């Protein structure tokens, strides 16, 4: 992953796996190991959030609600120590989830409640936290009730995802009628690099999520919608908004008053096509030009 400039990851414990803290024999040591792993990843520029963590009351046979709550709350400390956003999971647990988020809001730097499948009431509880986004994928688009909840999510508070290799939009889903794009697929036994693997949700299918969101919300310009959703992700991801990047961008802005040029520089940067070293060199060019 270190060699792949487009790939990033998170560090945390999923709610259905929170038993691993106690099963380790030393929950504090287990937490410190997570912290060490996350610190190493942050230093390498690869760990961009804490998670996936949260509450899942649909699958309490894996882990009791009590244990889930205990170690969900503990992971806010991880986010606070590393100044990272959180990648969050919420299933049939909106009340407790939002209560814990409220109790820890001073340690919460923002994040996304991904794969949202809740009710309009659950949606509104999440939207009450101004620095929390709602993530939409195929699981969010199964029923007409899901689509009703989606309609009330402002575009500037939304992110889209695939959650691959699962959570694809199936023919039985209520949102299926909005889909325009399609790709050829073959069974894995007949693998073809130009085709999808049949039955597997793949990254390119995020386009279909975009189409359902646009259709459901009555947005005709999918290009503009995609730019807004992409900006939401970039502007609130630590892989973009590191203190170094913000500091450098502020310095570039102070040296260059041509607004459209500054915007172009920033957009190239957040698209990860320019790395931090290149932008440092760019800053030096502006400094030299400013002093000439």
Coordinates of C-alpha atoms in Angstrom, one line a residue:
X1 CA 0.0 0.0 0.0
X2 CA 2.9 2.4 0.7
X3 CA 3.9 2.3 -2.9
X4 CA 0.4 3.0 -4.2
X5 CA -0.3 6.7 -4.0
X6 CA -4.0 6.3 -4.5
X7 CA -4.6 3.8 -1.7
X8 CA -5.3 4.8 1.9
X9 CA -6.7 2.9 4.9
X10 CA -8.2 3.3 8.4
X11 CA -7.3 1.7 11.8
X12 CA -10.0 0.7 14.3
X13 CA -12.2 -2.2 15.5
X14 CA -15.5 -3.0 13.9
X15 CA -18.4 -3.2 16.4
X16 CA -18.9 -6.9 15.7
X17 CA -15.3 -7.5 16.6
X18 CA -15.0 -5.6 19.8
X19 CA -14.7 -8.8 21.8
X20 CA -11.1 -8.8 20.7
X21 CA -10.2 -6.2 23.3
X22 CA -11.1 -8.5 26.2
X23 CA -10.1 -11.7 24.5
X24 CA -6.6 -10.2 24.1
X25 CA -6.2 -10.6 27.8
X26 CA -5.1 -7.0 28.2
X27 CA -7.5 -4.4 26.7
X28 CA -5.2 -1.5 27.4
X29 CA -2.2 -3.2 25.6
X30 CA -4.5 -4.0 22.7
X31 CA -5.5 -0.3 22.5
X32 CA -1.9 0.8 22.6
X33 CA -1.1 -1.6 19.8
X34 CA -3.8 0.0 17.7
X35 CA -2.5 3.5 18.6
X36 CA 1.0 2.5 17.6
X37 CA -0.2 1.0 14.3
X38 CA -2.3 4.1 13.5
X39 CA 0.6 6.5 14.3
X40 CA 2.9 4.6 12.0
X41 CA 0.3 4.8 9.2
X42 CA -0.2 8.5 9.8
X43 CA 3.5 9.1 9.6
X44 CA 3.6 7.3 6.2
X45 CA 0.6 9.3 5.0
X46 CA -1.6 6.2 4.6
X47 CA -3.9 6.1 7.6
X48 CA -6.6 8.7 7.1
X49 CA -9.3 7.9 9.7
X50 CA -10.1 5.8 12.8
X51 CA -12.5 3.0 12.1
X52 CA -14.5 1.3 11.1
X53 CA -16.1 1.6 14.5
X54 CA -19.6 2.2 15.9
X55 CA -22.6 0.1 16.9
X56 CA -24.3 -2.8 15.2
X57 CA -27.4 -4.1 17.0
X58 CA -28.4 -6.3 14.1
X59 CA -25.5 -8.6 14.8
X60 CA -25.3 -8.8 18.6
X61 CA -24.6 -12.6 18.3
X62 CA -21.0 -11.5 17.4
X63 CA -20.6 -9.0 20.2
X64 CA -23.0 -7.8 23.0
X65 CA -24.3 -4.2 22.9
X66 CA -22.5 -3.5 26.2
X67 CA -19.1 -4.4 24.8
X68 CA -19.8 -2.6 21.6
X69 CA -20.6 0.6 23.5
X70 CA -17.6 0.4 25.7
X71 CA -15.1 0.1 22.9
X72 CA -16.8 2.4 20.5
X73 CA -16.4 5.1 23.1
X74 CA -12.8 4.1 23.7
X75 CA -12.0 4.7 20.0
X76 CA -12.8 8.4 20.3
X77 CA -9.6 8.6 22.3
X78 CA -7.7 7.1 19.4
X79 CA -9.2 9.7 17.0
X80 CA -8.5 12.5 19.5
X81 CA -4.9 11.5 20.1
X82 CA -4.2 11.4 16.3
X83 CA -6.5 14.3 15.3
X84 CA -8.2 12.0 12.8
X85 CA -11.8 11.8 11.4
X86 CA -13.8 8.7 12.1
X87 CA -15.2 6.1 9.7
X88 CA -18.4 5.0 11.5
X89 CA -20.8 2.1 11.4
X90 CA -24.4 2.3 12.7
X91 CA -27.0 -0.5 12.4
X92 CA -30.3 -0.4 14.3
X93 CA -28.6 1.7 17.0
X94 CA -29.2 5.3 16.3
X95 CA -30.2 6.3 19.8
X96 CA -27.1 4.9 21.6
X97 CA -24.9 5.8 18.7
X98 CA -25.9 9.5 18.8
X99 CA -25.8 9.6 22.6
X100 CA -22.2 8.4 22.6
X101 CA -21.3 10.8 19.8
X102 CA -22.8 13.6 21.7
X103 CA -20.9 12.7 24.9
X104 CA -17.7 12.6 22.9
X105 CA -18.2 15.5 20.5
X106 CA -15.2 17.4 22.0
X107 CA -13.0 14.5 20.8
X108 CA -14.8 14.1 17.4
X109 CA -13.0 15.9 14.5
X110 CA -15.6 14.8 12.0
X111 CA -16.4 11.7 10.0
X112 CA -18.9 9.7 8.0
X113 CA -21.6 7.3 9.1
X114 CA -21.2 5.0 6.2
X115 CA -23.6 2.5 4.6
X116 CA -26.6 4.4 6.0
X117 CA -29.8 2.2 6.2
X118 CA -31.7 4.1 8.9
X119 CA -35.0 5.9 9.0
X120 CA -35.7 9.6 8.3
X121 CA -35.6 10.1 12.1
X122 CA -32.2 8.4 12.3
X123 CA -31.0 10.6 9.4
X124 CA -32.0 13.8 11.2
X125 CA -30.2 12.7 14.4
X126 CA -27.0 12.3 12.4
X127 CA -27.5 15.6 10.5
X128 CA -27.7 17.3 13.9
X129 CA -23.9 16.8 14.1
X130 CA -22.5 19.5 11.8
X131 CA -19.3 17.7 11.2
X132 CA -20.8 14.3 10.3
X133 CA -21.5 13.1 6.8
X134 CA -23.8 10.3 5.7
X135 CA -22.4 7.6 3.4
X136 CA -24.7 6.0 0.8
X137 CA -24.2 2.7 -1.0
X138 CA -26.3 -0.1 -2.4
X139 CA -27.5 -1.2 1.1
X140 CA -28.9 2.4 1.5
X141 CA -31.1 2.0 -1.6
X142 CA -33.1 -1.2 -1.1
X143 CA -36.5 0.0 -0.2
X144 CA -38.8 3.0 -0.9
X145 CA -38.4 3.9 2.8
X146 CA -34.6 4.0 2.2
X147 CA -35.1 6.4 -0.8
X148 CA -37.4 8.6 1.3
X149 CA -34.6 8.9 3.9
X150 CA -32.1 9.6 1.1
X151 CA -34.1 12.5 -0.2
X152 CA -33.7 14.4 3.0
X153 CA -29.9 14.2 3.1
X154 CA -28.4 17.5 1.7
X155 CA -25.9 16.9 -1.0
X156 CA -23.2 18.8 0.9
X157 CA -23.6 16.4 3.8
X158 CA -23.4 13.2 1.7
X159 CA -20.7 10.8 0.5
X160 CA -21.1 7.8 -1.8
X161 CA -19.4 4.5 -1.7
X162 CA -19.5 0.9 -2.9
X163 CA -18.4 -0.9 0.3
X164 CA -17.2 -3.5 -2.2
X165 CA -17.1 -6.4 -2.6
X166 CA -20.5 -6.4 -1.0
X167 CA -23.5 -4.0 -0.9
X168 CA -24.2 -3.9 -4.6
X169 CA -27.4 -2.5 -6.0
X170 CA -29.5 -5.6 -6.9
X171 CA -32.4 -5.9 -9.3
X172 CA -34.8 -6.1 -6.3
X173 CA -33.7 -2.8 -4.9
X174 CA -36.1 0.2 -5.1
X175 CA -33.3 2.4 -6.6
X176 CA -32.6 0.0 -9.5
X177 CA -34.9 2.0 -11.9
X178 CA -32.6 5.0 -11.8
X179 CA -29.5 3.1 -13.0
X180 CA -28.4 3.9 -16.6
X181 CA -24.9 2.4 -16.7
X182 CA -23.9 -1.2 -17.0
X183 CA -20.8 -3.3 -17.4
X184 CA -20.2 -6.8 -18.8
X185 CA -19.5 -9.5 -16.2
X186 CA -18.2 -13.0 -16.1
X187 CA -18.0 -15.7 -13.5
X188 CA -14.7 -15.7 -11.6
X189 CA -13.8 -19.0 -13.1
X190 CA -13.7 -17.2 -16.5
X191 CA -11.9 -14.2 -15.3
X192 CA -11.5 -11.4 -17.8
X193 CA -9.7 -8.2 -16.9
X194 CA -12.1 -6.2 -19.2
X195 CA -15.2 -7.5 -17.3
X196 CA -16.6 -7.4 -13.8
X197 CA -16.5 -10.6 -11.7
X198 CA -20.1 -11.7 -11.7
X199 CA -21.7 -11.3 -8.2
X200 CA -19.0 -9.0 -6.9
X201 CA -19.4 -5.3 -6.2
X202 CA -16.5 -3.5 -7.8
X203 CA -15.3 0.1 -7.4
X204 CA -16.6 1.3 -10.8
X205 CA -20.1 0.6 -9.7
X206 CA -20.0 3.7 -7.5
X207 CA -21.3 5.3 -10.7
X208 CA -24.6 3.4 -10.2
X209 CA -24.9 4.8 -6.7
X210 CA -24.4 8.3 -8.1
X211 CA -27.2 7.6 -10.7
X212 CA -29.6 6.5 -8.0
X213 CA -28.8 9.5 -5.8
X214 CA -29.2 11.9 -8.7
X215 CA -32.5 10.2 -9.8
X216 CA -34.0 10.1 -6.4
X217 CA -33.1 13.7 -5.6
X218 CA -34.1 15.0 -9.0
X219 CA -30.6 16.2 -9.9
X220 CA -30.1 16.1 -13.7
X221 CA -26.4 17.2 -13.8
X222 CA -24.6 14.1 -12.6
X223 CA -21.2 15.6 -13.3
X224 CA -21.8 18.5 -11.0
X225 CA -23.3 16.1 -8.4
X226 CA -20.2 13.9 -8.6
X227 CA -17.9 16.9 -8.2
X228 CA -19.8 18.0 -5.0
X229 CA -19.7 14.5 -3.5
X230 CA -16.0 14.1 -4.4
X231 CA -15.2 17.5 -2.8
X232 CA -17.1 16.4 0.3
X233 CA -14.8 13.4 0.6
X234 CA -11.6 15.2 -0.2
X235 CA -12.2 18.3 1.9
X236 CA -13.0 16.2 5.0
X237 CA -10.4 13.5 4.6
X238 CA -7.1 13.6 6.5
X239 CA -5.3 12.4 3.4
X240 CA -6.0 15.9 2.0
X241 CA -6.4 18.2 5.0
X242 CA -3.3 17.4 6.9
X243 CA -1.8 20.3 8.9
X244 CA 1.1 20.4 6.5
X245 CA -1.1 20.7 3.4
X246 CA -3.3 23.4 5.0
X247 CA -0.2 25.4 6.1
X248 CA 1.4 25.1 2.7
X249 CA -1.8 26.1 0.9
X250 CA -2.2 29.2 3.1
X251 CA 1.3 30.2 2.3
X252 CA 0.8 29.7 -1.5
X253 CA -2.5 31.7 -1.3
X254 CA -0.7 34.6 0.5
X255 CA 1.9 34.7 -2.3
X256 CA -0.5 34.3 -5.2
X257 CA -3.6 36.5 -5.5
X258 CA -4.8 35.0 -8.7
X259 CA -7.9 33.2 -7.5
X260 CA -8.4 30.8 -10.4
X261 CA -4.7 29.7 -10.2
X262 CA -4.9 29.1 -6.5
X263 CA -8.0 27.0 -7.1
X264 CA -6.4 25.0 -9.8
X265 CA -3.4 24.3 -7.5
X266 CA -5.6 23.1 -4.7
X267 CA -7.8 20.9 -7.0
X268 CA -4.7 19.2 -8.4
X269 CA -3.4 18.7 -4.9
X270 CA -6.6 17.1 -3.5
X271 CA -6.9 14.8 -6.5
X272 CA -3.6 13.3 -5.1
X273 CA -2.0 13.8 -8.5
X274 CA 0.5 16.1 -6.8
X275 CA 2.3 15.0 -3.7
X276 CA 3.4 17.1 -0.8
X277 CA 7.1 17.3 -2.0
X278 CA 6.0 18.7 -5.4
X279 CA 3.9 21.4 -3.7
X280 CA 6.8 22.3 -1.4
X281 CA 8.8 22.9 -4.6
X282 CA 5.9 25.0 -6.0
X283 CA 5.8 27.1 -2.8
X284 CA 9.5 27.8 -3.2
X285 CA 8.9 29.0 -6.8
X286 CA 6.2 31.4 -5.5
X287 CA 8.5 32.7 -2.8
X288 CA 11.3 33.4 -5.3
X289 CA 8.9 35.1 -7.7
X290 CA 7.5 37.2 -4.9
X291 CA 10.9 38.4 -3.8
X292 CA 12.1 39.1 -7.4

